[in-house]
XYZ file of C-alpha atoms in Angstrom:
654
model
C 0.000 0.000 0.000
C 1.407 3.373 -0.981
C 1.914 6.223 1.480
C 2.371 9.971 0.999
C 5.662 11.533 2.095
C 6.564 15.171 2.731
C 10.048 15.670 1.239
C 12.524 18.571 1.523
C 14.241 19.159 -1.817
C 17.368 21.378 -2.199
C 15.771 24.190 -4.227
C 15.365 27.919 -3.424
C 11.633 27.612 -2.756
C 9.966 28.102 0.618
C 7.988 24.858 0.483
C 8.225 21.085 0.701
C 6.927 18.565 -1.856
C 4.644 15.538 -1.617
C 5.526 12.181 -3.204
C 3.947 8.738 -3.289
C 5.993 5.841 -1.946
C 5.408 2.096 -2.276
C 7.861 0.986 0.434
C 8.369 1.694 4.133
C 10.427 4.856 4.710
C 11.313 6.589 7.973
C 11.588 10.307 8.668
C 15.151 11.621 8.147
C 16.060 9.165 5.339
C 17.354 10.241 1.921
C 15.281 9.516 -1.157
C 15.884 10.037 -4.876
C 12.919 11.850 -6.409
C 11.970 13.260 -9.825
C 11.893 17.062 -9.731
C 11.053 18.851 -12.972
C 13.249 17.259 -15.638
C 15.927 16.028 -13.273
C 16.419 13.669 -10.354
C 17.362 15.132 -6.969
C 18.171 13.841 -3.477
C 15.644 14.872 -0.830
C 15.071 14.181 2.870
C 11.823 12.705 4.181
C 10.336 15.069 6.766
C 7.052 13.336 7.562
C 4.342 10.900 6.487
C 0.996 12.411 5.487
C -2.542 11.071 5.370
C -3.469 13.118 2.315
C -2.053 15.676 -0.098
C -3.502 18.898 -1.526
C -2.424 17.672 -4.955
C -4.357 15.021 -6.885
C -1.449 13.779 -9.028
C 1.746 12.892 -7.209
C 5.051 11.632 -8.545
C 6.533 8.509 -6.991
C 9.797 8.245 -5.081
C 12.341 6.441 -7.282
C 14.765 5.119 -4.692
C 15.250 5.003 -0.929
C 18.960 5.537 -0.228
C 19.223 4.713 3.493
C 18.361 1.836 5.812
C 18.320 4.115 8.839
C 17.679 7.889 9.105
C 20.566 10.232 8.251
C 18.956 12.927 10.440
C 17.320 12.130 13.780
C 14.445 14.121 15.295
C 16.630 16.555 17.328
C 18.709 17.413 14.216
C 15.562 17.904 12.112
C 14.123 20.159 14.836
C 17.386 22.150 14.901
C 17.413 22.544 11.104
C 13.736 23.585 11.064
C 14.478 26.224 13.728
C 17.426 27.489 11.658
C 15.351 27.663 8.469
C 12.600 29.605 10.255
C 14.948 32.058 11.981
C 16.979 32.857 8.860
C 13.901 32.674 6.589
C 15.707 30.296 4.266
C 14.190 27.326 2.363
C 14.309 24.146 4.487
C 15.561 22.048 1.531
C 18.613 24.298 1.120
C 19.232 24.439 4.884
C 19.300 20.634 5.087
C 21.585 20.466 2.024
C 24.003 22.932 3.690
C 24.066 20.712 6.783
C 25.007 17.522 4.905
C 28.421 16.549 3.503
C 28.552 16.677 -0.314
C 28.769 12.868 -0.636
C 25.421 12.482 1.158
C 23.891 15.319 -0.893
C 24.765 13.556 -4.162
C 23.448 10.194 -3.007
C 26.603 8.266 -2.070
C 26.181 5.526 0.574
C 26.435 6.513 4.237
C 29.415 4.244 4.943
C 32.626 5.066 6.815
C 35.484 4.438 4.342
C 38.480 4.663 6.613
C 37.991 2.759 9.864
C 40.395 4.254 12.388
C 42.023 2.327 15.220
C 42.097 3.337 18.842
C 43.465 6.815 19.565
C 47.119 7.134 20.761
C 47.476 6.918 24.600
C 47.518 10.394 25.912
C 49.672 12.318 28.373
C 48.415 13.768 31.636
C 49.273 17.445 32.226
C 52.253 17.866 34.552
C 51.060 21.196 35.936
C 48.199 22.548 37.998
C 45.763 25.105 36.567
C 46.195 28.686 37.764
C 43.764 29.951 40.421
C 41.790 31.799 37.743
C 41.598 28.704 35.528
C 40.596 26.573 38.525
C 37.782 28.984 39.375
C 36.489 28.912 35.766
C 36.646 25.085 35.641
C 34.774 24.803 38.947
C 32.067 27.247 37.847
C 31.426 25.535 34.502
C 31.526 22.069 36.116
C 28.462 22.924 38.213
C 26.410 23.264 35.002
C 27.567 20.201 33.063
C 24.113 18.657 32.805
C 22.068 21.757 32.142
C 21.850 24.607 29.644
C 24.039 27.568 30.557
C 26.184 30.006 28.563
C 29.672 30.981 29.798
C 31.755 33.801 28.313
C 35.364 32.852 29.092
C 37.004 36.266 28.798
C 40.737 35.728 29.116
C 43.621 37.943 28.037
C 45.780 36.536 25.232
C 47.915 33.708 26.617
C 45.791 33.232 29.754
C 45.203 29.533 29.052
C 41.616 29.384 27.800
C 42.450 26.154 25.932
C 43.484 24.513 29.203
C 40.028 25.285 30.607
C 38.427 23.792 27.475
C 40.515 20.612 27.836
C 39.734 20.032 31.501
C 35.988 20.547 31.025
C 36.014 18.409 27.855
C 37.634 15.548 29.790
C 34.889 15.696 32.423
C 32.238 15.537 29.682
C 33.994 12.607 27.941
C 34.164 10.804 31.291
C 30.349 10.951 31.328
C 30.300 9.145 27.963
C 29.252 12.291 26.117
C 30.569 14.137 23.046
C 32.169 17.570 22.679
C 31.781 20.009 19.756
C 34.591 22.582 19.342
C 34.305 25.416 16.815
C 37.240 27.577 15.661
C 36.940 30.492 13.218
C 39.790 29.700 10.828
C 41.111 26.535 9.182
C 44.578 27.714 10.211
C 43.737 27.250 13.888
C 42.404 23.708 13.416
C 45.713 21.717 13.261
C 47.061 23.452 16.376
C 43.853 22.866 18.329
C 43.593 19.227 17.172
C 47.201 18.576 18.239
C 46.479 19.939 21.725
C 43.245 17.988 22.095
C 44.791 14.753 20.766
C 47.722 15.002 23.166
C 45.338 15.192 26.116
C 42.018 13.481 25.405
C 41.784 9.717 24.986
C 39.074 9.658 22.338
C 38.615 9.832 18.573
C 38.860 13.449 17.417
C 37.566 14.250 13.938
C 37.771 17.546 12.069
C 35.294 19.156 9.689
C 36.459 22.056 7.517
C 36.868 22.990 3.863
C 40.387 21.595 3.416
C 39.286 18.025 4.193
C 38.435 15.959 1.115
C 34.876 14.720 0.617
C 35.623 11.192 1.920
C 37.203 12.609 5.088
C 34.238 14.937 5.629
C 31.765 12.062 5.266
C 33.780 9.822 7.626
C 33.921 12.593 10.243
C 30.176 13.229 9.891
C 29.282 9.532 10.274
C 31.678 9.029 13.218
C 30.028 11.982 14.937
C 26.610 10.483 14.149
C 27.362 6.979 15.504
C 29.059 8.403 18.609
C 32.499 6.883 17.882
C 34.040 10.391 17.666
C 34.208 11.854 21.159
C 35.271 15.280 19.872
C 34.278 17.049 16.659
C 36.500 20.037 15.926
C 35.856 22.306 12.990
C 34.968 25.626 11.426
C 31.427 27.033 11.237
C 29.831 24.173 9.218
C 30.668 21.741 12.059
C 27.685 23.216 13.945
C 25.598 20.787 11.841
C 27.528 17.656 12.840
C 25.005 15.088 14.151
C 26.065 14.262 17.730
C 23.481 12.160 19.584
C 25.410 12.288 22.884
C 26.355 15.978 22.781
C 27.459 17.156 26.228
C 29.361 20.408 25.615
C 29.879 23.078 22.937
C 33.020 25.242 22.869
C 33.402 28.268 20.589
C 36.941 29.621 20.443
C 37.448 33.301 19.425
C 33.676 33.866 19.615
C 34.036 37.482 18.427
C 35.298 36.406 15.017
C 33.078 37.279 12.038
C 34.173 34.056 10.260
C 31.459 32.257 12.236
C 28.918 34.002 9.970
C 28.321 32.348 6.589
C 28.419 35.039 3.881
C 26.720 33.232 0.980
C 23.525 31.263 0.307
C 22.242 30.123 3.742
C 23.628 32.997 5.862
C 23.675 31.490 9.353
C 25.791 32.419 12.363
C 27.396 29.284 13.833
C 28.024 31.127 17.105
C 24.373 32.113 17.496
C 23.148 28.637 16.503
C 25.352 27.130 19.239
C 22.989 28.590 21.835
C 20.001 26.974 20.107
C 21.738 23.607 19.937
C 22.942 23.782 23.544
C 19.470 24.716 24.772
C 17.946 21.863 22.764
C 20.408 19.336 24.259
C 20.260 20.965 27.751
C 24.054 21.380 27.945
C 26.549 24.198 28.607
C 28.229 26.307 25.934
C 31.599 28.024 26.484
C 32.531 31.063 24.387
C 36.211 31.955 24.703
C 37.919 35.191 23.620
C 40.291 37.949 24.693
C 38.064 40.522 22.950
C 34.369 39.713 23.479
C 31.847 40.830 20.883
C 29.431 43.540 21.986
C 26.605 41.020 21.475
C 28.066 38.702 24.123
C 28.835 41.561 26.527
C 25.194 42.628 26.273
C 24.149 39.023 27.047
C 26.313 39.292 30.184
C 24.684 42.657 31.089
C 21.242 41.066 30.652
C 22.339 38.151 32.893
C 21.633 35.650 30.119
C 25.175 34.258 30.250
C 27.918 34.230 32.919
C 31.264 35.948 32.382
C 34.375 34.236 33.782
C 37.626 36.220 33.548
C 41.273 35.190 33.219
C 43.227 38.414 33.765
C 46.756 36.997 33.871
C 48.834 35.007 31.422
C 49.210 31.336 32.366
C 53.009 31.531 31.883
C 53.264 34.353 34.388
C 54.601 36.597 31.606
C 53.362 40.203 31.648
C 51.231 41.452 28.767
C 53.305 43.048 25.986
C 54.271 46.699 26.090
C 52.432 48.511 23.290
C 53.893 51.637 21.630
C 52.730 53.895 18.816
C 55.029 55.030 16.015
C 53.879 58.328 14.479
C 54.118 57.913 10.690
C 53.254 61.539 9.830
C 56.944 62.392 9.558
C 57.865 59.243 7.594
C 58.008 59.426 3.795
C 57.195 56.595 1.451
C 58.506 53.489 3.214
C 56.232 51.020 4.985
C 58.844 50.555 7.715
C 59.836 53.383 10.045
C 63.463 53.708 11.122
C 62.403 53.094 14.723
C 60.599 49.840 13.839
C 63.624 48.550 11.903
C 65.903 49.369 14.850
C 63.648 47.531 17.375
C 63.441 44.512 15.033
C 67.244 44.351 14.773
C 67.520 44.337 18.536
C 65.141 41.382 19.006
C 66.643 39.350 16.151
C 70.119 39.947 17.626
C 68.795 38.347 20.836
C 67.798 35.237 18.813
C 64.105 36.102 19.003
C 61.372 36.107 16.351
C 59.540 39.168 15.014
C 56.133 39.296 13.339
C 54.881 42.056 11.052
C 51.156 42.263 10.467
C 49.755 43.884 7.308
C 46.263 42.952 6.223
C 46.805 43.189 2.479
C 48.240 40.502 0.239
C 49.878 41.129 -3.122
C 52.764 43.466 -3.926
C 51.137 46.905 -3.986
C 47.509 48.075 -3.840
C 47.860 50.911 -6.377
C 49.396 50.968 -9.881
C 49.299 54.568 -11.058
C 50.720 57.305 -13.282
C 52.926 59.898 -11.589
C 52.128 62.443 -14.340
C 48.336 62.463 -14.578
C 47.143 60.405 -11.546
C 45.537 57.654 -13.696
C 45.322 54.413 -11.731
C 44.632 50.863 -12.799
C 41.097 49.809 -11.863
C 39.156 46.604 -12.438
C 36.897 46.653 -15.503
C 34.332 44.539 -13.666
C 34.372 45.982 -10.096
C 34.590 49.308 -8.298
C 38.075 48.513 -7.024
C 41.764 48.974 -7.764
C 43.800 46.211 -9.351
C 46.458 44.872 -6.975
C 49.929 44.368 -8.420
C 51.424 40.869 -7.890
C 55.089 41.152 -8.783
C 56.114 37.474 -8.796
C 53.701 36.794 -11.676
C 53.859 40.372 -13.074
C 50.078 40.650 -13.128
C 47.451 43.077 -11.929
C 44.738 41.137 -10.121
C 41.344 42.080 -8.708
C 40.871 40.532 -5.280
C 37.086 40.712 -5.663
C 36.346 39.034 -8.999
C 39.739 37.425 -9.706
C 40.246 39.175 -13.065
C 43.893 39.472 -14.132
C 45.790 41.478 -16.721
C 49.365 42.297 -17.711
C 50.392 45.757 -16.422
C 50.399 48.566 -18.979
C 53.849 49.867 -20.000
C 52.659 53.400 -20.744
C 49.828 55.380 -19.169
C 46.519 54.792 -21.058
C 45.495 58.423 -20.358
C 48.591 60.538 -21.038
C 50.829 58.053 -22.873
C 53.847 58.728 -20.620
C 56.120 55.939 -19.353
C 55.556 57.119 -15.797
C 53.771 54.194 -14.146
C 54.695 53.222 -10.592
C 53.319 51.221 -7.683
C 52.157 52.834 -4.457
C 51.522 51.280 -1.047
C 52.472 47.921 0.382
C 51.120 44.398 0.371
C 52.715 41.315 1.939
C 54.888 40.624 -1.144
C 56.424 44.100 -1.278
C 56.935 44.094 2.471
C 58.765 40.768 2.159
C 60.997 42.251 -0.546
C 61.724 45.414 1.469
C 62.599 43.352 4.541
C 65.041 41.341 2.424
C 67.033 44.515 1.752
C 67.211 45.381 5.478
C 67.676 41.879 6.904
C 69.595 39.974 4.227
C 70.626 37.070 6.488
C 67.332 36.525 8.319
C 64.717 33.993 7.080
C 61.445 35.695 6.133
C 58.261 33.598 6.313
C 55.287 35.107 4.479
C 51.870 33.751 5.401
C 48.893 34.913 3.346
C 46.296 33.370 1.070
C 48.803 33.241 -1.816
C 51.497 31.285 0.080
C 49.102 28.832 1.747
C 47.070 27.668 -1.263
C 49.063 24.446 -1.516
C 47.848 21.663 0.766
C 49.891 21.412 3.975
C 51.724 24.683 3.128
C 50.298 26.442 6.177
C 51.310 23.581 8.504
C 54.855 23.662 7.062
C 55.143 27.397 7.719
C 53.910 26.922 11.286
C 56.421 24.106 11.805
C 59.238 26.399 10.735
C 58.070 29.132 13.139
C 57.592 26.670 16.012
C 61.215 25.504 15.651
C 61.998 28.751 17.488
C 64.779 29.823 15.098
C 65.094 33.619 14.689
C 63.020 34.798 11.729
C 60.688 37.535 10.521
C 57.073 36.453 9.987
C 54.992 38.550 7.586
C 51.303 37.789 7.834
C 47.735 38.868 7.214
C 44.706 38.291 9.427
C 45.370 34.534 9.217
C 47.990 35.050 11.950
C 46.092 37.551 14.073
C 44.496 35.177 16.528
C 44.879 31.957 18.435
C 48.466 31.085 17.476
C 51.009 30.469 20.208
C 54.589 31.138 19.060
C 56.838 30.687 22.083
C 59.890 32.598 20.777
C 57.990 35.560 19.289
C 59.189 38.685 21.097
C 57.890 41.510 18.938
C 54.886 42.330 16.774
C 54.811 45.286 14.373
C 51.424 46.425 13.056
C 51.412 48.240 9.705
C 48.850 50.146 7.662
C 45.779 49.826 9.885
C 44.558 53.421 9.539
C 41.882 52.373 7.048
C 40.072 50.679 9.934
C 39.784 54.045 11.724
C 37.955 55.485 8.705
C 35.627 52.526 8.039
C 32.045 53.182 6.917
C 30.902 50.094 8.857
C 29.457 51.086 12.244
C 31.242 48.029 13.661
C 34.596 49.199 12.214
C 36.201 50.422 15.452
C 34.989 47.350 17.370
C 36.649 45.085 14.792
C 39.837 47.176 14.734
C 40.225 47.127 18.543
C 39.701 43.345 18.543
C 42.246 42.920 15.758
C 44.905 45.108 17.422
C 44.587 43.350 20.782
C 44.547 39.891 19.179
C 47.634 40.649 17.056
C 49.425 42.234 20.010
C 48.706 39.124 22.058
C 51.007 37.002 19.908
C 54.082 38.689 21.483
C 56.000 37.540 24.565
C 53.796 34.636 25.636
C 56.436 32.395 27.178
C 58.263 34.476 29.759
C 59.863 37.834 29.066
C 57.663 40.822 28.298
C 56.963 41.195 24.585
C 56.822 44.386 22.569
C 54.231 45.704 20.118
C 54.750 48.665 17.779
C 51.746 50.107 15.935
C 52.514 52.466 13.050
C 49.811 55.079 12.458
C 49.206 58.567 11.060
C 46.450 59.083 13.672
C 48.257 58.604 17.007
C 45.719 60.838 18.799
C 42.731 58.627 17.923
C 40.901 57.651 21.170
C 41.015 53.925 20.306
C 44.748 53.867 21.081
C 44.222 54.985 24.700
C 42.485 51.670 25.336
C 44.688 49.464 23.152
C 47.945 50.762 24.687
C 46.770 49.898 28.189
C 44.901 46.714 27.171
C 41.608 48.083 28.492
C 39.349 46.341 26.005
C 36.409 46.042 28.422
C 36.357 49.809 29.032
C 36.561 50.464 25.278
C 33.687 48.039 24.671
C 31.672 49.861 27.381
C 32.070 53.201 25.569
C 30.972 51.545 22.312
C 27.942 49.986 24.033
C 26.904 53.428 25.342
C 27.179 54.868 21.811
C 25.169 51.967 20.374
C 22.423 52.406 23.018
C 22.045 56.080 22.140
C 22.037 55.356 18.406
C 19.696 52.345 18.869
C 22.112 50.184 16.879
C 22.874 46.463 17.422
C 23.132 44.804 19.907
C 20.324 47.098 21.183
C 18.303 46.518 18.029
C 17.947 43.777 15.432
C 18.729 44.070 11.742
C 18.080 42.331 8.454
C 19.586 43.180 5.093
C 17.990 42.556 1.710
C 20.560 42.749 -1.091
C 19.654 42.741 -4.778
C 22.139 42.634 -7.622
C 21.748 42.744 -11.388
C 23.782 43.424 -14.530
C 21.392 46.300 -15.272
C 21.827 48.793 -12.446
C 18.273 50.155 -12.639
C 16.752 46.674 -12.233
C 18.450 46.167 -8.841
C 17.348 49.601 -7.630
C 13.782 49.266 -8.897
C 13.395 45.753 -7.477
C 14.342 46.967 -3.993
C 12.032 49.973 -4.370
C 9.234 47.494 -5.150
C 10.361 45.401 -2.157
C 10.301 48.491 0.107
C 6.757 49.304 -1.016
C 5.674 45.722 -0.251
C 7.327 45.842 3.200
C 5.636 49.165 4.041
C 2.274 47.662 3.066
C 2.786 44.954 5.718
C 2.515 47.818 8.242
C 4.510 46.847 11.299
C 5.262 50.222 12.905
C 8.162 49.034 15.072
C 10.274 48.099 12.024
C 12.248 50.838 10.261
C 12.998 50.461 6.546
C 16.033 52.258 5.078
C 16.976 52.434 1.434
C 17.440 51.220 -1.174
C 21.050 52.447 -1.162
C 24.039 51.282 -3.175
C 26.381 48.821 -1.450
C 29.798 50.072 -0.257
C 31.218 48.476 -3.414
C 28.418 49.119 -5.888
C 29.809 47.134 -8.824
C 31.342 43.689 -8.365
C 32.018 41.136 -11.150
C 29.777 43.148 -13.542
C 26.808 43.095 -11.150
C 25.431 46.204 -9.421
C 24.608 45.767 -5.737
C 21.959 47.657 -3.758
C 20.789 47.156 -0.178
C 17.625 47.599 1.829
C 17.986 47.627 5.625
C 15.357 46.651 8.171
C 15.811 47.457 11.847
C 13.690 47.042 14.955
C 14.263 46.967 18.696
C 11.687 44.171 18.759
C 13.089 40.954 17.267
C 9.635 39.353 17.076
C 8.233 42.219 14.975
C 11.167 42.070 12.564
C 10.735 38.324 12.040
C 6.972 38.704 11.669
C 7.588 41.176 8.839
C 10.132 38.879 7.164
C 7.807 35.868 7.414
C 4.966 37.881 5.822
C 7.350 39.129 3.122
C 8.297 35.518 2.285
C 4.648 34.738 1.555
C 4.353 37.598 -0.952
C 7.652 37.670 -2.867
C 5.952 35.949 -5.824
C 4.056 39.205 -6.456
C 7.266 41.177 -7.136
C 7.302 41.892 -10.885
C 11.095 42.325 -11.215
C 12.054 39.178 -9.279
C 13.246 37.346 -12.399
C 15.524 40.208 -13.470
C 17.671 40.251 -10.316
C 19.493 37.978 -7.892
C 18.584 38.743 -4.291
C 19.107 37.392 -0.805
C 18.095 38.036 2.775
C 20.687 38.272 5.557
C 19.338 38.144 9.131
C 21.707 39.676 11.733
C 24.248 40.841 9.106
C 27.801 41.504 10.294
C 29.179 43.356 7.263
């Protein structure tokens, strides 16, 4: 006897689809179904007594013997789809490894043996660590959020490890999220050396077989710890006992394409669902989490001293207003020489890869710009190409100026490549290790660079944001911070929050093992108020001033936002579509929601598409979501919907 099944299909439509089935199928199993002219893999959500449609297609194949998704995971994915107003079929697809999405069997390929026998720590936690461990331990079998606010080098990972061991001793699983792939190997090594359980990792540099194995080992409970980047929030863990989010302030936890979820925010939902604690660790808490502390929704635990006993680094400003041309001030070069002479390592931070950001004419001020984006072309010297970092377009540099015809073209500014070259002329006999997206494309390249740094040999490390957080280099004595003034002039209202976090995180790499480290920040704005707080490591006080400003301006975290972005090859279509959208939203008539725009995006043109934004804001989250839910029901009425690409971003961070 045939039954009717409600199936979620991975298509951008806010609905599910009914199919007939001749065999027994359970909720959460994968099925192959006809959809239009093609066959797709869907997930069975429920059995139904009847359908609103008279003619139903039949399921072609049942792919699983047992459900891929259990009831708690389906509930979690439904909650996520509702909150982010994203189609359930696409949400489920985002949560599954590619091999399951394309219909491959749910079988673990590589059966791993028992984990290596582990070593017990030969030291006692500090008093501050002990207090944090004791506090969290009282809530191991109930939902509770803990903000572990510890200065850089205070031993937050040690707290994670000790709590994780207690949870594993109860026969439960631990989920650990880190913001960057670069932090994963280091964290895995520390967890593997201490915890006697299978530890699997989920991130984009694992191949599809490894991702599927990790997913299935999490699902059958054989992996005690799942460690990964944001997508690991969807790992199925039936015995979940603890969630840890390292560097919670990091914007990498927010997905910036398709299903735009925040893994950090979803951790609270998952922890509440499983009735377990969640630990959020950082040296620079986000304003959202500090507000949660103010509202007594989560508990803040502080680690104010470094675990090694080393003092926090001494931070100095170098006034660049008197310097001409060079990226490196004479004072910075002198301080670097001193540390290298003492067999120490030095790190220079510049958040721009490539050779130089501007290729221009000294006669008429022409500069090379991307034909497809509103951005400059970045010069990459080793390949002698101009490259757009937004759309990837490349071209050979012009020999003469296209405007005035003179042979007067030069580069201006510094990227990691040019900085590396300049350093070579000052420090001819010192190894220079450059770490950016260009030097770490090759598999294992990042790990090899880290290995070289961890050998402790004197060297100069040149890095972008990849090195700003989490890394523990024991022989690093000095950090120099270059070219960060753009962050002081950002149009993003979160710009100064992000800059303060970045400066404190980067500074925290110096002097972690004993002697006091040194940080030198080069700037043309030494009188900017942000530096008063950064120099004295008073992040909490700085965050308090920002929170006061945000309260007065009624900006997040004291209000809730959603962004609707439309883009089209014809500029007017994107604008007109959002105007039509704004009219529809106003007709919904929810007075507590403000509607701003449409306005052009900060970068209006990208890869030949024109981008425009519409912003929604309300101090009542429920009202905002009510408006978005109503909007979803009426988007079919928008006449220009087929002439644009558009998306909705709930709680945007950019």
